[in-house]
Coordinates of C-alpha atoms and ligand atoms in Angstrom, one line a residue:
M30 CA 161.3 179.3 52.5
R31 CA 161.4 177.9 49.0
S32 CA 161.7 181.4 47.4
A33 CA 165.0 181.8 49.4
L34 CA 166.2 178.3 49.0
E35 CA 169.5 177.8 47.0
K36 CA 170.3 174.1 46.7
D37 CA 174.2 174.3 46.8
V38 CA 174.4 170.5 47.3
V39 CA 171.6 168.1 46.2
W40 CA 171.9 164.8 48.1
E41 CA 170.3 162.1 46.1
E42 CA 171.4 159.1 48.2
P43 CA 169.0 157.8 51.0
V44 CA 170.0 159.3 54.3
S45 CA 169.0 158.6 57.9
P46 CA 167.7 161.4 60.1
R47 CA 169.5 159.8 63.0
F48 CA 173.0 161.3 63.1
E49 CA 173.7 160.9 59.4
M50 CA 172.1 164.1 58.2
A51 CA 173.6 166.1 61.0
R52 CA 177.0 164.9 60.1
I53 CA 176.5 165.8 56.4
L54 CA 175.3 169.3 57.5
L55 CA 178.3 169.8 59.7
E56 CA 180.7 168.7 56.8
N57 CA 178.9 171.2 54.5
R58 CA 178.7 173.9 57.0
D59 CA 178.7 176.9 54.6
R60 CA 176.5 175.3 52.0
T61 CA 172.7 174.6 51.8
V62 CA 172.1 170.9 51.4
F63 CA 168.9 169.5 49.9
F64 CA 168.2 165.9 51.0
E65 CA 165.8 164.4 48.4
N66 CA 165.6 161.0 49.9
V67 CA 165.1 160.6 53.7
E68 CA 164.9 157.0 55.0
G69 CA 161.4 156.2 56.3
C70 CA 159.9 159.6 55.3
D71 CA 158.3 161.1 52.2
I72 CA 159.3 164.7 53.1
P73 CA 162.6 166.1 51.7
V74 CA 164.8 168.2 53.9
A75 CA 166.7 171.5 53.3
G76 CA 169.5 172.1 55.8
N77 CA 171.8 175.1 56.4
L78 CA 169.2 177.4 54.7
S79 CA 171.2 180.5 55.7
P80 CA 174.7 179.1 56.2
T81 CA 176.7 182.3 56.0
R82 CA 176.4 186.0 57.0
E83 CA 176.6 186.9 53.4
R84 CA 173.8 184.5 52.4
I85 CA 171.3 185.6 55.0
C86 CA 172.0 189.3 54.3
A87 CA 171.4 188.6 50.6
Q88 CA 168.2 186.6 51.4
M89 CA 166.9 189.6 53.4
G90 CA 167.9 192.1 50.7
T91 CA 170.9 193.8 52.4
T92 CA 174.6 193.4 52.8
K93 CA 176.8 192.6 55.9
E94 CA 178.1 196.2 55.9
D95 CA 174.6 197.6 55.9
L96 CA 172.7 195.0 58.0
I97 CA 172.4 197.0 61.2
P98 CA 171.0 200.2 59.8
F99 CA 168.7 198.1 57.5
V100 CA 167.3 196.2 60.5
L101 CA 167.0 199.3 62.7
R102 CA 165.0 201.0 59.9
A103 CA 162.7 197.9 59.7
V104 CA 162.2 197.9 63.5
E105 CA 161.2 201.5 63.4
N106 CA 158.7 201.0 60.5
P107 CA 156.8 197.8 61.2
L108 CA 154.5 196.5 58.5
E109 CA 151.4 194.7 59.8
P110 CA 150.6 191.3 58.4
V111 CA 147.5 190.7 56.3
I112 CA 145.0 187.8 56.8
V113 CA 144.2 185.4 54.0
E114 CA 141.5 182.7 53.9
E115 CA 143.4 180.0 51.9
A116 CA 146.9 179.1 52.5
P117 CA 149.6 176.7 51.1
C118 CA 150.4 175.6 54.6
Q119 CA 146.9 174.1 55.0
E120 CA 146.8 172.1 51.7
R121 CA 146.9 168.8 53.6
T122 CA 146.9 167.3 57.0
L123 CA 149.6 165.0 58.4
K124 CA 148.7 162.1 60.6
D125 CA 151.2 162.7 63.5
L126 CA 154.7 163.8 64.3
N127 CA 156.2 160.5 63.1
E128 CA 155.6 161.7 59.5
L129 CA 158.1 164.4 59.9
P130 CA 161.8 163.8 59.2
V131 CA 163.0 165.2 62.5
L132 CA 166.8 164.9 63.0
T133 CA 168.6 163.4 65.9
H134 CA 171.8 165.5 65.9
F135 CA 174.3 164.5 68.6
E136 CA 175.3 161.4 70.6
K137 CA 173.9 162.4 73.9
D138 CA 170.8 164.3 72.7
A139 CA 167.5 163.4 74.5
G140 CA 166.1 162.3 71.1
P141 CA 164.9 163.8 67.8
Y142 CA 164.7 167.6 68.0
I143 CA 162.9 170.2 65.9
A144 CA 165.4 173.1 65.9
S145 CA 164.1 175.3 63.1
G146 CA 160.6 175.9 64.6
I147 CA 159.0 179.3 65.3
V148 CA 156.3 179.1 68.0
I149 CA 153.5 181.7 67.6
A150 CA 151.1 182.4 70.4
E151 CA 148.7 185.2 71.4
D152 CA 148.0 186.9 74.7
P153 CA 144.8 188.8 75.4
E154 CA 146.8 191.9 76.5
Y155 CA 150.2 191.7 74.6
G156 CA 149.0 190.4 71.3
R157 CA 151.1 188.1 69.2
N158 CA 154.6 186.7 69.9
A159 CA 156.8 184.6 67.6
S160 CA 160.0 183.0 68.9
F161 CA 162.4 180.1 68.3
H162 CA 162.1 177.1 70.6
R163 CA 163.7 173.7 70.4
M164 CA 161.2 170.9 70.5
L165 CA 161.9 167.3 71.5
V166 CA 159.7 164.7 69.9
R167 CA 158.3 162.6 72.8
D168 CA 155.7 160.6 70.8
G169 CA 153.4 161.1 67.8
S170 CA 151.5 163.9 69.5
H171 CA 153.7 165.4 72.2
L172 CA 156.7 167.7 72.1
G173 CA 158.9 168.7 75.0
I174 CA 159.6 172.4 74.5
R175 CA 162.3 174.6 76.0
V176 CA 160.7 177.9 77.0
V177 CA 163.3 180.4 78.3
E178 CA 162.1 183.2 80.6
R179 CA 161.1 185.6 77.9
H180 CA 157.8 186.4 76.1
L181 CA 156.3 183.0 75.4
H182 CA 157.1 182.1 79.0
Q183 CA 155.2 185.1 80.2
F184 CA 152.2 184.2 77.9
F185 CA 152.2 180.7 79.3
T186 CA 152.5 181.7 82.9
R187 CA 149.6 184.1 82.5
A188 CA 147.5 181.3 80.8
E189 CA 148.4 178.9 83.6
G190 CA 147.3 181.6 86.1
R191 CA 143.9 181.5 84.4
G192 CA 144.0 177.7 84.7
E193 CA 144.1 177.4 80.9
P194 CA 146.4 175.8 78.3
L195 CA 148.2 178.2 76.0
E196 CA 147.3 177.7 72.3
V197 CA 150.3 177.8 70.0
A198 CA 151.4 176.9 66.5
A199 CA 154.9 175.8 65.7
C200 CA 155.9 176.7 62.1
I201 CA 158.6 175.0 60.1
G202 CA 160.0 176.1 56.8
L203 CA 159.8 179.9 56.7
H204 CA 161.6 182.7 54.8
P205 CA 164.9 183.7 56.5
A206 CA 163.5 187.2 57.1
V207 CA 160.6 185.7 59.2
L208 CA 163.1 183.6 61.1
F209 CA 165.4 186.6 61.7
A210 CA 162.4 188.6 62.9
A211 CA 161.4 185.8 65.3
A212 CA 165.0 185.7 66.6
Y213 CA 165.1 189.5 67.2
S214 CA 164.5 190.8 70.7
L215 CA 161.5 193.1 70.3
P216 CA 160.1 194.5 73.5
L217 CA 157.0 192.7 75.0
G218 CA 154.0 193.5 72.8
G219 CA 156.1 194.0 69.6
D220 CA 154.9 191.8 66.8
E221 CA 157.7 189.9 65.2
M222 CA 155.6 189.3 62.1
A223 CA 155.3 193.0 61.5
L224 CA 159.1 193.3 61.7
A225 CA 159.3 190.5 59.2
G226 CA 157.0 192.4 56.9
A227 CA 159.1 195.5 57.2
I228 CA 162.3 193.5 56.3
L229 CA 160.5 191.9 53.3
K230 CA 159.0 195.3 52.4
K231 CA 155.7 193.3 51.9
P232 CA 153.2 192.3 54.6
V233 CA 153.4 188.7 55.7
E234 CA 150.3 186.8 54.7
M235 CA 148.9 185.0 57.7
V236 CA 146.1 182.4 58.0
R237 CA 144.0 181.3 61.0
C238 CA 144.9 177.8 62.3
K239 CA 142.3 175.0 62.1
T240 CA 142.2 174.0 65.8
V241 CA 143.8 176.9 67.7
D242 CA 143.1 180.6 67.9
V243 CA 146.5 181.6 66.4
E244 CA 147.5 183.0 63.0
V245 CA 150.5 181.6 61.1
P246 CA 152.5 182.6 58.0
A247 CA 150.5 181.2 55.1
A248 CA 153.6 180.2 53.2
A249 CA 155.0 178.0 56.0
E250 CA 155.9 174.5 54.9
I251 CA 154.5 172.7 58.0
V252 CA 152.4 174.0 60.9
I253 CA 152.1 172.0 64.2
E254 CA 149.0 173.3 66.0
G255 CA 148.7 172.5 69.7
R256 CA 148.6 173.7 73.3
L257 CA 151.1 174.0 76.1
L258 CA 149.6 172.0 79.0
P259 CA 149.1 173.9 82.3
G260 CA 150.8 172.5 85.3
V261 CA 152.8 169.9 83.3
R262 CA 156.6 169.9 83.2
E263 CA 158.8 167.1 82.0
D264 CA 162.5 166.5 81.6
E265 CA 163.9 168.4 78.5
G266 CA 167.5 168.0 77.3
P267 CA 170.3 167.3 76.9
F268 CA 170.6 169.4 73.7
V269 CA 173.6 171.0 72.1
D270 CA 173.8 174.8 72.2
I271 CA 175.8 177.3 70.2
T272 CA 179.2 176.5 71.9
G273 CA 178.8 172.9 70.7
T274 CA 178.5 171.6 74.3
Y275 CA 175.5 170.0 76.0
D276 CA 172.9 172.1 77.7
I277 CA 171.5 170.6 80.9
V278 CA 168.3 168.7 81.5
R279 CA 165.5 170.9 83.0
K280 CA 161.8 170.4 83.8
Q281 CA 160.0 172.1 80.8
P282 CA 156.5 172.5 79.4
V283 CA 154.9 170.0 77.1
L284 CA 153.2 170.8 73.8
E285 CA 150.2 168.6 73.0
V286 CA 149.6 168.4 69.2
T287 CA 146.0 169.0 68.0
R288 CA 146.7 169.1 64.2
I289 CA 149.5 169.1 61.8
T290 CA 148.9 170.9 58.5
A291 CA 151.3 171.2 55.6
R292 CA 151.8 172.1 51.9
R293 CA 150.9 169.4 49.4
D294 CA 154.6 168.7 48.9
P295 CA 156.3 170.2 52.1
I296 CA 160.0 170.7 52.6
Y297 CA 161.3 170.3 56.2
H298 CA 163.9 172.8 57.3
A299 CA 166.8 171.2 59.3
L300 CA 168.9 173.6 61.5
L301 CA 172.0 172.0 62.9
P302 CA 172.5 173.0 66.6
S303 CA 175.8 174.8 67.1
G304 CA 176.1 175.0 63.3
A305 CA 176.6 178.2 61.4
E306 CA 172.9 178.8 60.9
H307 CA 172.1 178.4 64.6
R308 CA 174.8 181.0 65.4
I309 CA 173.6 183.4 62.7
Y310 CA 170.0 183.4 64.0
M311 CA 171.1 183.8 67.6
G312 CA 173.9 186.2 67.1
L313 CA 173.0 188.6 64.3
P314 CA 169.8 189.9 65.8
Q315 CA 171.8 191.0 68.9
E316 CA 174.2 193.2 66.8
P317 CA 171.9 196.2 66.4
R318 CA 171.7 196.4 70.2
I319 CA 175.4 196.5 70.5
Y320 CA 175.6 199.1 67.8
A321 CA 173.0 201.3 69.4
A322 CA 174.7 201.0 72.8
V323 CA 178.1 202.1 71.4
G324 CA 176.4 204.8 69.4
K325 CA 175.5 206.6 72.6
V326 CA 179.2 207.0 73.7
A327 CA 181.2 207.1 70.4
K328 CA 180.9 207.5 66.7
V329 CA 180.2 203.8 65.8
K330 CA 180.7 202.4 62.4
N331 CA 179.8 198.7 62.7
A332 CA 179.5 196.0 65.3
C333 CA 179.4 192.2 65.1
L334 CA 179.6 189.0 67.2
T335 CA 182.5 187.1 65.8
E336 CA 182.4 183.6 64.4
G337 CA 185.3 182.4 66.6
G338 CA 183.3 183.6 69.7
C339 CA 180.3 181.4 68.6
N340 CA 178.6 184.6 67.4
W341 CA 177.6 185.1 71.0
L342 CA 180.5 185.5 73.5
H343 CA 182.9 187.7 71.5
G344 CA 182.2 191.0 69.8
A345 CA 184.1 193.4 67.5
V346 CA 183.2 197.1 67.1
S347 CA 184.6 199.6 64.8
I348 CA 184.5 203.3 65.6
H349 CA 185.5 206.7 64.2
K350 CA 187.7 207.8 67.1
E351 CA 187.4 211.4 67.9
K352 CA 189.2 211.6 71.3
E353 CA 191.2 209.5 73.6
G354 CA 188.9 207.4 75.8
D355 CA 186.4 206.7 73.0
G356 CA 187.8 203.1 72.6
L357 CA 187.3 202.0 76.2
A358 CA 184.0 203.8 76.5
A359 CA 182.8 202.0 73.4
A360 CA 184.1 198.7 74.8
K361 CA 182.2 199.2 78.1
A362 CA 179.0 200.2 76.3
A363 CA 179.2 197.1 74.0
L364 CA 179.5 194.8 77.0
E365 CA 176.4 196.4 78.5
G366 CA 174.6 196.2 75.1
H367 CA 174.9 192.5 74.9
P368 CA 175.2 191.1 78.5
S369 CA 176.2 187.6 77.3
M370 CA 179.3 189.1 75.7
K371 CA 182.5 188.3 77.5
H372 CA 185.3 189.9 75.4
V373 CA 185.0 192.8 73.0
I374 CA 187.6 194.4 70.8
V375 CA 187.2 198.0 69.6
V376 CA 189.1 199.0 66.4
D377 CA 189.4 201.9 64.1
E378 CA 187.2 202.1 61.0
D379 CA 190.0 201.0 58.6
I380 CA 189.8 197.5 60.2
D381 CA 187.4 195.0 58.7
I382 CA 185.6 193.6 61.8
F383 CA 184.5 190.5 59.8
D384 CA 188.2 189.5 59.2
P385 CA 189.8 187.8 62.2
A386 CA 193.3 188.4 60.8
Q387 CA 192.7 192.2 60.7
L388 CA 191.3 192.2 64.3
E389 CA 194.5 190.4 65.4
F390 CA 196.6 192.9 63.4
A391 CA 194.9 195.7 65.4
L392 CA 195.6 193.9 68.6
A393 CA 199.2 193.4 67.7
T394 CA 200.0 196.9 66.6
R395 CA 197.6 199.3 68.4
F396 CA 197.1 197.8 71.8
Q397 CA 198.9 197.9 75.2
A398 CA 197.4 195.7 77.8
D399 CA 198.1 198.0 80.9
R400 CA 196.7 201.1 79.2
D401 CA 194.0 199.8 76.8
T402 CA 192.0 197.2 78.8
I403 CA 189.0 197.3 81.1
V404 CA 188.3 194.3 83.3
V405 CA 184.9 193.8 84.8
K406 CA 185.0 191.1 87.5
G407 CA 182.3 188.9 89.0
V408 CA 179.3 189.9 86.8
K409 CA 176.6 187.8 85.2
G410 CA 177.5 186.6 81.8
S411 CA 176.3 183.8 79.5
S412 CA 175.0 180.5 80.9
L413 CA 176.3 179.0 77.6
D414 CA 180.0 179.7 78.5
P415 CA 181.3 176.4 80.1
S416 CA 184.1 178.3 81.8
A417 CA 181.8 180.6 83.8
A418 CA 181.4 180.1 87.5
E419 CA 178.1 179.0 89.2
G420 CA 175.2 181.2 88.2
A421 CA 177.0 182.2 84.9
V422 CA 179.3 184.6 86.9
T423 CA 182.1 185.7 84.7
T424 CA 184.9 188.2 84.2
K425 CA 184.6 190.5 81.1
V426 CA 187.3 192.2 79.2
G427 CA 187.1 195.2 76.9
I428 CA 190.0 195.9 74.6
D429 CA 190.8 199.2 72.9
A430 CA 192.8 198.4 69.8
T431 CA 192.5 201.8 68.3
K432 CA 195.4 204.1 67.2
R433 CA 196.6 206.8 69.7
L434 CA 195.6 210.1 68.3
D435 CA 198.8 211.9 69.4
R436 CA 201.0 209.5 67.3
L437 CA 198.9 208.9 64.2
D438 CA 202.0 209.2 61.9
S439 CA 203.6 206.1 63.5
Y440 CA 200.6 204.0 62.3
E441 CA 200.9 205.1 58.7
A442 CA 200.3 202.2 56.4
A443 CA 203.1 202.1 53.8
R444 CA 201.9 202.2 50.2
I445 CA 203.6 201.4 47.0
P446 CA 203.2 204.4 44.7
Ligands
MN511 MN1 158.6 188.9 71.4

């Protein structure tokens, strides 16, 4: 993490991890804040590590215009990690979770939550998996962990079937490329650390943990080793998700800590729930899927999940239109490419999809609702949309705001010679 860390704001005053740091991160939402002095804790905190699309693209060695082809190339050319014997992340051992400056973010949160942690686990058949999981500090040696029904859930279910705990390691303080890779939806069996290596153009150095049979990035700031306890579920939540509203309380697994290792002088990474960085790590890794889906039906130029749509519920796609019908076909494909997306706007390639004013301009001057809309009723959308019906049932809308090919001259943008 520290090689990518830019301290836009250095906060020297003592701050409390209970609400105060979250408020400062919200007020500085597009800047990295480095808290030097955390009340009751020796470990400094870096928050908003990748606060903008431009910043994370630069940290990964690309640009927002080229992000999708850059990521797709890396996905196709994974670079296996290498194992090292000595690692910075094992320079010292911490006593318990109370030594970490874990933030309590919002009023109704269940307690202090680790939101920047990547959980790594291994399955005898599928190999390694790395993924983001929010973790609630229950006491000095137990974390409540939200495990959505994806790969870690499958690993844990299989371990439980064998009557065993699942050994895991939660890593905090990683390079943005490693975080991005862990947030990317590789198929089951794909190694997110090999994707991280491909993005970095350098294999990720991994080290074996001290108490569990798991390898972790050697450069991590902090590593929490432990196991998910079989047959144990406890209340987890409320916790704020990307829309800035509260996610519900569920029965979820418990991570029992066996050891915490760290660098000699670790930095804790704080990630504000619903903040820009949360949305970036959730939304950006979905964009290549949208791009690929649209690419099957039209000549796609770029695709994104827009900031106003929480980088999750709204998409914008630009295409090189070749025939009438391309716009609506692209809209339909985009909605299928990212099933959580509720509204998508398709525009011509002269429109900058990262500029909300340009998207609205296309809507204002190139769109007729009766002709250029598809409405998909009663389908499963995002559980994060508070307006959705029971079971996340929603109505999706695709908008074709591209120029009509038979009247191109009427769209001519006036120029001053
Ligand atoms: Mn995976």
